[in-house]
Coordinates of C-alpha atoms in Angstrom, one line a residue:
X1 CA 73.5 88.9 146.7
X2 CA 74.8 90.7 143.8
X3 CA 74.4 94.5 143.2
X4 CA 72.5 94.2 140.0
X5 CA 72.5 98.2 141.2
X6 CA 76.4 98.9 139.6
X7 CA 76.9 100.5 136.8
X8 CA 80.7 99.7 135.1
X9 CA 81.7 102.1 132.2
X10 CA 85.2 99.8 130.7
X11 CA 86.8 102.4 128.6
X12 CA 88.5 100.1 125.4
X13 CA 87.1 96.7 123.8
X14 CA 90.6 95.1 123.8
X15 CA 91.6 91.5 125.5
X16 CA 92.0 93.3 128.8
X17 CA 88.2 95.4 128.7
X18 CA 86.3 92.6 127.1
X19 CA 87.3 89.8 130.1
X20 CA 86.5 92.0 133.1
X21 CA 83.2 92.5 130.4
X22 CA 82.0 89.7 130.6
X23 CA 83.4 88.7 134.2
X24 CA 81.1 91.4 135.8
X25 CA 78.3 90.6 133.7
X26 CA 78.2 87.2 134.7
X27 CA 77.9 89.1 137.9
X28 CA 75.2 90.2 137.1
X29 CA 76.7 93.9 136.8
X30 CA 75.7 96.9 133.9
X31 CA 78.4 96.8 131.9
X32 CA 79.0 99.6 129.3
X33 CA 82.4 99.2 127.0
X34 CA 83.0 102.6 125.4
X35 CA 85.5 101.8 122.3
X36 CA 87.2 104.7 120.3
X37 CA 87.6 102.3 116.9
X38 CA 84.6 100.8 114.9
X39 CA 86.0 97.0 115.7
X40 CA 87.0 95.4 119.3
X41 CA 90.1 93.9 119.9
X42 CA 92.4 96.8 119.7
X43 CA 96.2 95.7 119.2
X44 CA 94.1 92.6 118.0
X45 CA 93.9 94.0 114.5
X46 CA 92.2 91.0 112.0
X47 CA 92.9 91.0 108.3
X48 CA 90.6 90.1 105.1
X49 CA 90.9 86.5 104.5
X50 CA 89.6 87.1 100.9
X51 CA 93.3 88.6 101.1
X52 CA 95.7 86.6 102.7
X53 CA 93.8 82.5 102.3
X54 CA 93.5 82.8 106.1
X55 CA 92.2 84.9 108.8
X56 CA 95.5 86.9 109.5
X57 CA 96.9 89.1 112.3
X58 CA 98.8 92.3 111.6
X59 CA 98.5 92.7 114.9
X60 CA 98.7 90.1 118.2
X61 CA 99.3 86.1 116.5
X62 CA 101.1 84.1 118.4
X63 CA 100.1 82.6 122.0
X64 CA 103.4 82.5 124.1
X65 CA 104.2 80.5 126.3
X66 CA 101.8 78.1 128.4
X67 CA 99.1 81.4 128.6
X68 CA 96.8 79.3 131.3
X69 CA 94.4 82.3 131.5
X70 CA 94.3 82.6 127.1
X71 CA 94.0 78.9 126.6
X72 CA 90.6 78.2 129.4
X73 CA 88.9 81.1 127.3
X74 CA 89.8 79.1 124.3
X75 CA 88.7 76.0 125.6
X76 CA 85.5 77.6 126.5
X77 CA 85.4 79.3 122.7
X78 CA 85.7 75.9 120.8
X79 CA 88.7 77.2 118.8
X80 CA 92.0 75.0 119.0
X81 CA 95.4 75.6 119.1
X82 CA 98.2 75.1 116.2
X83 CA 101.6 74.6 118.0
X84 CA 104.9 75.9 115.7
X85 CA 106.9 73.5 114.6
X86 CA 109.8 73.6 112.2
X87 CA 113.6 75.5 112.0
X88 CA 114.7 78.5 112.6
X89 CA 117.0 80.3 109.8
X90 CA 119.7 83.1 109.5
X91 CA 120.9 84.7 107.3
X92 CA 124.5 86.2 108.4
X93 CA 125.0 88.2 105.4
X94 CA 126.7 85.6 103.0
X95 CA 124.5 82.9 103.2
X96 CA 121.8 81.0 104.9
X97 CA 122.3 78.6 107.5
X98 CA 120.2 76.9 110.3
X99 CA 120.0 78.6 113.4
X100 CA 122.4 77.2 116.0
X101 CA 120.4 76.3 119.4
X102 CA 123.2 76.7 121.7
X103 CA 125.3 79.2 122.3
X104 CA 129.1 78.5 123.6
X105 CA 128.9 80.9 126.7
X106 CA 125.0 79.6 127.3
X107 CA 126.1 77.5 130.2
X108 CA 127.8 81.1 132.0
X109 CA 125.0 83.0 131.0
X110 CA 122.6 80.7 133.1
X111 CA 124.9 80.6 136.1
X112 CA 125.3 84.5 136.2
X113 CA 121.3 84.8 136.3
X114 CA 121.2 82.2 138.2
X115 CA 123.3 84.1 140.7
X116 CA 121.4 87.5 140.1
X117 CA 119.7 89.4 143.1
X118 CA 119.6 92.7 142.0
X119 CA 118.0 94.2 139.2
X120 CA 120.5 96.4 136.6
X121 CA 119.4 97.5 132.9
X122 CA 119.8 94.5 130.2
X123 CA 122.6 96.9 129.0
X124 CA 124.2 97.2 132.7
X125 CA 123.9 93.8 132.7
X126 CA 126.3 92.8 130.1
X127 CA 128.3 95.4 130.2
X128 CA 129.6 93.8 134.2
X129 CA 129.5 90.4 133.2
X130 CA 130.3 90.2 129.5
X131 CA 132.1 93.1 128.4
X132 CA 135.2 91.2 126.7
X133 CA 135.6 90.9 123.4
X134 CA 134.9 86.8 123.1
X135 CA 130.9 88.2 124.0
X136 CA 130.4 90.1 121.2
X137 CA 128.7 87.9 119.4
X138 CA 126.1 86.8 122.5
X139 CA 125.9 90.4 123.4
X140 CA 124.8 91.1 120.1
X141 CA 122.2 88.0 119.8
X142 CA 120.6 89.6 123.4
X143 CA 120.3 92.9 122.7
X144 CA 118.5 92.0 119.4
X145 CA 116.2 89.6 121.3
X146 CA 115.5 92.5 123.7
X147 CA 114.8 95.1 120.9
X148 CA 113.0 92.4 118.6
X149 CA 110.9 90.0 120.6
X150 CA 110.5 92.2 123.8
X151 CA 110.0 95.7 121.7
X152 CA 112.5 97.2 124.5
X153 CA 114.9 99.3 124.9
X154 CA 118.7 97.4 126.4
X155 CA 119.2 100.2 128.1
X156 CA 115.8 100.7 129.9
X157 CA 115.0 97.2 130.5
X158 CA 114.9 94.7 133.3
X159 CA 117.0 92.1 133.0
X160 CA 115.3 90.1 136.2
X161 CA 112.0 90.5 134.3
X162 CA 113.4 89.5 130.9
X163 CA 115.9 86.0 133.2
X164 CA 112.9 83.8 133.0
X165 CA 112.3 84.1 129.1
X166 CA 116.5 83.4 128.7
X167 CA 116.5 80.5 131.3
X168 CA 114.3 78.8 128.9
X169 CA 116.9 79.6 126.2
X170 CA 114.1 80.7 124.4
X171 CA 112.4 77.8 123.8
X172 CA 109.0 78.3 125.2
X173 CA 105.7 76.6 123.6
X174 CA 104.5 79.4 120.9
X175 CA 101.2 78.7 119.1
X176 CA 98.7 80.1 117.0
X177 CA 95.0 79.9 117.1
X178 CA 92.6 78.3 114.5
X179 CA 91.1 81.3 113.0
X180 CA 93.4 84.1 114.8
X181 CA 93.1 86.2 117.2
X182 CA 89.9 88.0 116.0
X183 CA 88.1 84.6 116.6
X184 CA 88.6 84.9 120.5
X185 CA 87.6 88.8 120.3
X186 CA 84.5 87.8 118.2
X187 CA 83.6 85.1 120.4
X188 CA 84.3 87.4 123.5
X189 CA 82.4 90.5 122.1
X190 CA 79.9 87.9 121.9
X191 CA 79.6 86.2 125.2
X192 CA 79.2 89.9 126.7
X193 CA 76.6 90.7 124.6
X194 CA 75.2 87.4 125.6
X195 CA 75.4 88.7 128.9
X196 CA 74.0 92.3 128.4
X197 CA 77.1 94.2 127.9
X198 CA 76.1 97.3 126.1
X199 CA 79.4 97.8 122.9
X200 CA 79.3 101.4 121.8
X201 CA 81.8 101.9 119.0
X202 CA 83.2 105.1 117.7
X203 CA 83.5 106.7 121.3
X204 CA 86.7 107.9 121.8
X205 CA 86.6 109.1 125.9
X206 CA 88.1 112.4 126.4
X207 CA 87.6 112.7 129.8
X208 CA 86.2 111.0 133.3
X209 CA 85.0 113.1 136.4
X210 CA 84.2 112.1 139.8
X211 CA 80.7 114.5 141.3
X212 CA 78.6 112.9 144.5
X213 CA 79.8 109.2 144.7
X214 CA 79.6 109.1 141.2
X215 CA 81.2 109.3 137.4
X216 CA 80.6 110.8 134.4
X217 CA 82.8 109.4 131.3
X218 CA 82.3 111.8 128.4
X219 CA 83.5 111.2 125.0
X220 CA 84.1 113.6 121.8
X221 CA 81.0 114.9 121.0
X222 CA 79.9 115.7 124.1
X223 CA 78.7 112.1 125.1
X224 CA 78.0 111.4 128.8
X225 CA 78.0 108.4 130.6
X226 CA 77.2 108.3 134.2
X227 CA 78.0 105.1 136.5
X228 CA 79.1 103.8 139.4
X229 CA 82.7 103.0 138.5
X230 CA 84.8 103.1 135.1
X231 CA 88.2 101.1 134.2
X232 CA 90.3 102.2 131.5
X233 CA 91.8 99.5 129.7
X234 CA 93.8 101.7 126.8
X235 CA 97.2 101.6 126.2
X236 CA 99.9 103.4 128.0
X237 CA 100.8 105.9 125.8
X238 CA 96.8 107.1 125.7
X239 CA 95.9 107.6 128.9
X240 CA 97.1 111.6 129.4
X241 CA 94.9 112.2 126.5
X242 CA 92.0 111.4 129.1
X243 CA 91.4 114.0 131.7
X244 CA 91.2 111.9 134.5
X245 CA 89.8 112.9 138.3
X246 CA 92.9 114.0 141.1
X247 CA 93.1 111.0 142.0
X248 CA 93.3 108.6 139.0
X249 CA 95.7 110.8 137.9
X250 CA 98.5 111.0 141.0
X251 CA 99.0 107.4 139.5
X252 CA 100.0 108.0 136.2
X253 CA 103.1 109.5 137.0
X254 CA 104.3 105.8 137.6
X255 CA 103.7 104.6 134.2
X256 CA 106.9 106.8 133.5
X257 CA 108.5 103.4 135.0
X258 CA 106.8 100.9 133.0
X259 CA 109.1 101.0 129.1
X260 CA 106.1 101.1 125.8
X261 CA 107.7 99.8 122.4
X262 CA 106.8 99.7 118.8
X263 CA 106.8 97.3 116.1
X264 CA 106.3 97.4 112.9
X265 CA 104.5 94.3 110.8
X266 CA 104.7 93.2 107.4
X267 CA 102.7 91.0 105.5
X268 CA 103.4 89.8 102.1
X269 CA 101.2 86.6 100.0
X270 CA 103.2 86.0 97.4
X271 CA 101.5 83.1 94.1
X272 CA 103.6 80.7 95.4
X273 CA 106.4 80.0 98.2
X274 CA 109.3 80.5 95.9
X275 CA 111.8 81.0 98.6
X276 CA 111.2 76.8 99.0
X277 CA 111.7 77.1 94.9
X278 CA 114.9 78.8 95.8
X279 CA 116.5 76.6 98.2
X280 CA 115.1 72.8 99.4
X281 CA 116.0 73.1 102.8
X282 CA 113.7 75.9 103.4
X283 CA 110.7 73.9 103.7
X284 CA 110.1 73.3 106.9
X285 CA 111.1 77.1 107.4
X286 CA 108.9 79.0 110.9
X287 CA 111.6 81.8 111.3
X288 CA 114.0 83.8 109.9
X289 CA 116.4 86.3 110.8
X290 CA 119.2 88.6 109.8
X291 CA 120.4 91.9 110.3
X292 CA 118.4 93.3 107.3
X293 CA 116.6 96.3 107.5
X294 CA 113.4 94.2 108.3
X295 CA 115.3 91.8 110.3
X296 CA 112.7 88.9 111.4
X297 CA 110.5 86.8 109.0
X298 CA 108.1 84.1 109.1
X299 CA 106.3 81.5 107.5
X300 CA 102.4 79.3 108.5
X301 CA 104.0 76.8 108.7
X302 CA 103.2 73.5 108.7
X303 CA 100.2 75.4 106.8
X304 CA 101.3 75.9 103.7
X305 CA 100.1 79.1 102.8
X306 CA 102.7 80.8 100.2
X307 CA 103.0 84.4 102.8
X308 CA 105.9 85.9 104.5
X309 CA 105.4 88.1 107.8
X310 CA 108.3 90.2 108.7
X311 CA 108.4 91.7 112.0
X312 CA 110.7 94.7 113.1
X313 CA 110.4 95.7 116.8
X314 CA 112.1 98.1 119.4
X315 CA 113.3 101.3 119.4
X316 CA 114.7 101.5 116.6
X317 CA 112.2 100.8 114.5
X318 CA 112.2 104.9 114.7
X319 CA 115.0 104.5 111.7
X320 CA 111.4 104.2 109.7
X321 CA 109.4 105.9 111.1
X322 CA 109.1 108.6 107.9
X323 CA 107.6 105.1 105.8
X324 CA 103.8 105.0 104.8
X325 CA 102.5 101.7 104.2
X326 CA 103.6 101.4 100.9
X327 CA 107.2 102.0 102.0
X328 CA 107.2 99.4 104.3
X329 CA 106.5 96.9 102.1
X330 CA 108.9 98.0 99.6
X331 CA 111.6 97.7 102.7
X332 CA 110.3 94.5 103.4
X333 CA 110.8 93.5 99.8
X334 CA 114.4 95.2 99.4
X335 CA 115.3 92.4 102.6
X336 CA 113.5 89.3 101.7
X337 CA 116.0 90.4 98.1
X338 CA 118.8 90.5 100.0
X339 CA 118.6 87.7 102.2
X340 CA 117.7 85.4 99.0
X341 CA 120.2 86.9 96.8
X342 CA 117.5 87.8 93.8
X343 CA 116.2 90.9 92.3
X344 CA 113.7 93.1 94.0
X345 CA 111.7 93.1 91.4
X346 CA 111.8 89.6 90.6
X347 CA 110.1 89.0 94.6
X348 CA 107.5 92.1 93.7
X349 CA 106.1 90.5 90.8
X350 CA 105.0 87.6 92.4
X351 CA 103.2 89.0 95.4
X352 CA 99.7 89.0 94.9
X353 CA 98.4 90.8 98.5
X354 CA 100.3 93.4 101.2
X355 CA 99.7 95.2 104.5
X356 CA 101.8 97.0 106.7
X357 CA 101.2 98.5 109.9
X358 CA 103.7 100.7 112.1
X359 CA 101.7 100.8 115.1
X360 CA 103.2 104.4 116.4
X361 CA 101.6 105.7 113.9
X362 CA 97.8 104.2 115.3
X363 CA 95.8 107.0 117.0
X364 CA 94.9 104.6 119.0
X365 CA 97.7 102.4 120.4
X366 CA 101.0 104.5 119.3
X367 CA 103.0 101.4 119.9
X368 CA 102.9 98.0 120.4
X369 CA 103.0 96.5 124.0
X370 CA 104.6 97.0 127.4
X371 CA 108.0 95.8 128.8
X372 CA 109.2 96.0 132.6
X373 CA 111.9 98.8 133.8
X374 CA 113.9 97.8 137.2
X375 CA 111.4 99.7 138.4
X376 CA 108.0 98.6 136.9
X377 CA 106.6 96.1 139.2
X378 CA 106.1 99.2 141.6
X379 CA 104.6 101.2 139.2
X380 CA 102.5 98.4 137.7
X381 CA 101.3 97.9 141.8
X382 CA 100.4 101.5 142.0
X383 CA 98.5 101.8 139.0
X384 CA 96.9 98.8 139.4
X385 CA 95.5 99.2 142.6
X386 CA 92.0 99.1 143.0
X387 CA 91.2 102.4 144.9
X388 CA 88.7 105.0 144.3
X389 CA 86.5 105.2 141.4
X390 CA 88.5 104.9 138.7
X391 CA 91.1 101.8 137.9
X392 CA 93.1 100.9 135.6
X393 CA 93.5 97.4 133.6
X394 CA 95.6 96.0 130.5
X395 CA 98.4 94.0 129.4
X396 CA 101.3 96.8 131.1
X397 CA 99.7 96.4 134.1
X398 CA 100.0 92.6 135.3
X399 CA 103.1 91.7 137.2
X400 CA 103.5 87.9 135.8
X401 CA 105.6 86.8 133.0
X402 CA 104.1 87.7 130.5
X403 CA 103.5 91.0 130.8
X404 CA 103.0 92.5 127.4
X405 CA 101.3 89.7 125.5
X406 CA 97.5 88.9 125.1
X407 CA 97.9 86.7 128.0
X408 CA 98.6 89.4 130.6
X409 CA 96.0 91.4 129.2
X410 CA 93.3 88.9 129.6
X411 CA 94.7 88.0 133.1
X412 CA 95.0 91.9 133.9
X413 CA 91.4 92.2 132.8
X414 CA 90.1 89.0 135.1
X415 CA 91.8 90.7 138.0
X416 CA 90.5 93.8 137.7
X417 CA 87.2 93.1 137.8
X418 CA 87.8 90.3 140.3
X419 CA 88.8 93.5 142.5
X420 CA 86.0 94.8 141.8
X421 CA 83.7 92.2 142.8
X422 CA 85.5 91.4 146.4
X423 CA 84.7 94.9 147.7

């Protein structure tokens, strides 16, 4: 028989928190979510469709790989996925060309990865196996992928954790949700409420204590929620901002062995798709890579929205630490001007709407997402252990291939709820 008297408080209304709440409420548990922001979603950050012409995402945007939990949830919600199509282009400092799919050392890389038994950092892996000058382009490509795509530091990132990503050549399927990730979050929040979940926004949790077998969750301003169990789903950098009972606090040292990276994301909407006019071959461009200040751009292809999204991930984002949103937009325009050989003012005149987020500056995130070090798996096992009255959940604790993604957050929330229900 379901324990309808058990009250569970969840800290954070991101993907992990909403998924855990939904599962627990469906099992007749009383659930309260305390969310610091004035919206649900966390690092899923909707931007106004009125400004960009569609439901734009200022945070998470793509559904990566197979993502079974995400895809099942979207089917239940009646939300469609659109697979990414088109060509990838590269700017080498002088000219734009279609990005080569194959590397002359690809077979050798795959063979070494396949034989790898002991984990080591990406930087050490490259120094050990691919140190020669002839491997320099491949090393550069791998390091940029680790920094940009995984938001990780090659000097700390786990090679084994990234092996599957490399073994498929970076060609795992990617898709977008019709209506953006915000449509999924809105559906999840509504479904939670339909099952009786209370979602309280603007509640910044400052402390959690245990007393007499009960848990007290205290918010800034003095509000206290008393419950039987608490689940903390906030991003890793925020865990040390919450005063915790001794048992939960003892686990936190393990968090040092899980990486957490930053991303700067810039969206620029133009009056027309001037890049296609500049070069007709770019009509089907999806991704554009370079070594400019903002090194990665993508379009909405096959949709025809005249929007370019800029992306800069990893430890080198610290180079732009002092820039505010407008300065980041200016940096993005400068990067596009260099790539396309146009005056910056010429591009700026076409600008209709813009937005820029340095996720390290976000008060309730302080970065974008997690990545694995060689010791991350042991750390995740410690933090995700479902003992005690205070539990941790979230994308950083998911031990599958999709660590750091929305899929990981959803899967972790699902696992945490299951662990509670099985006890």
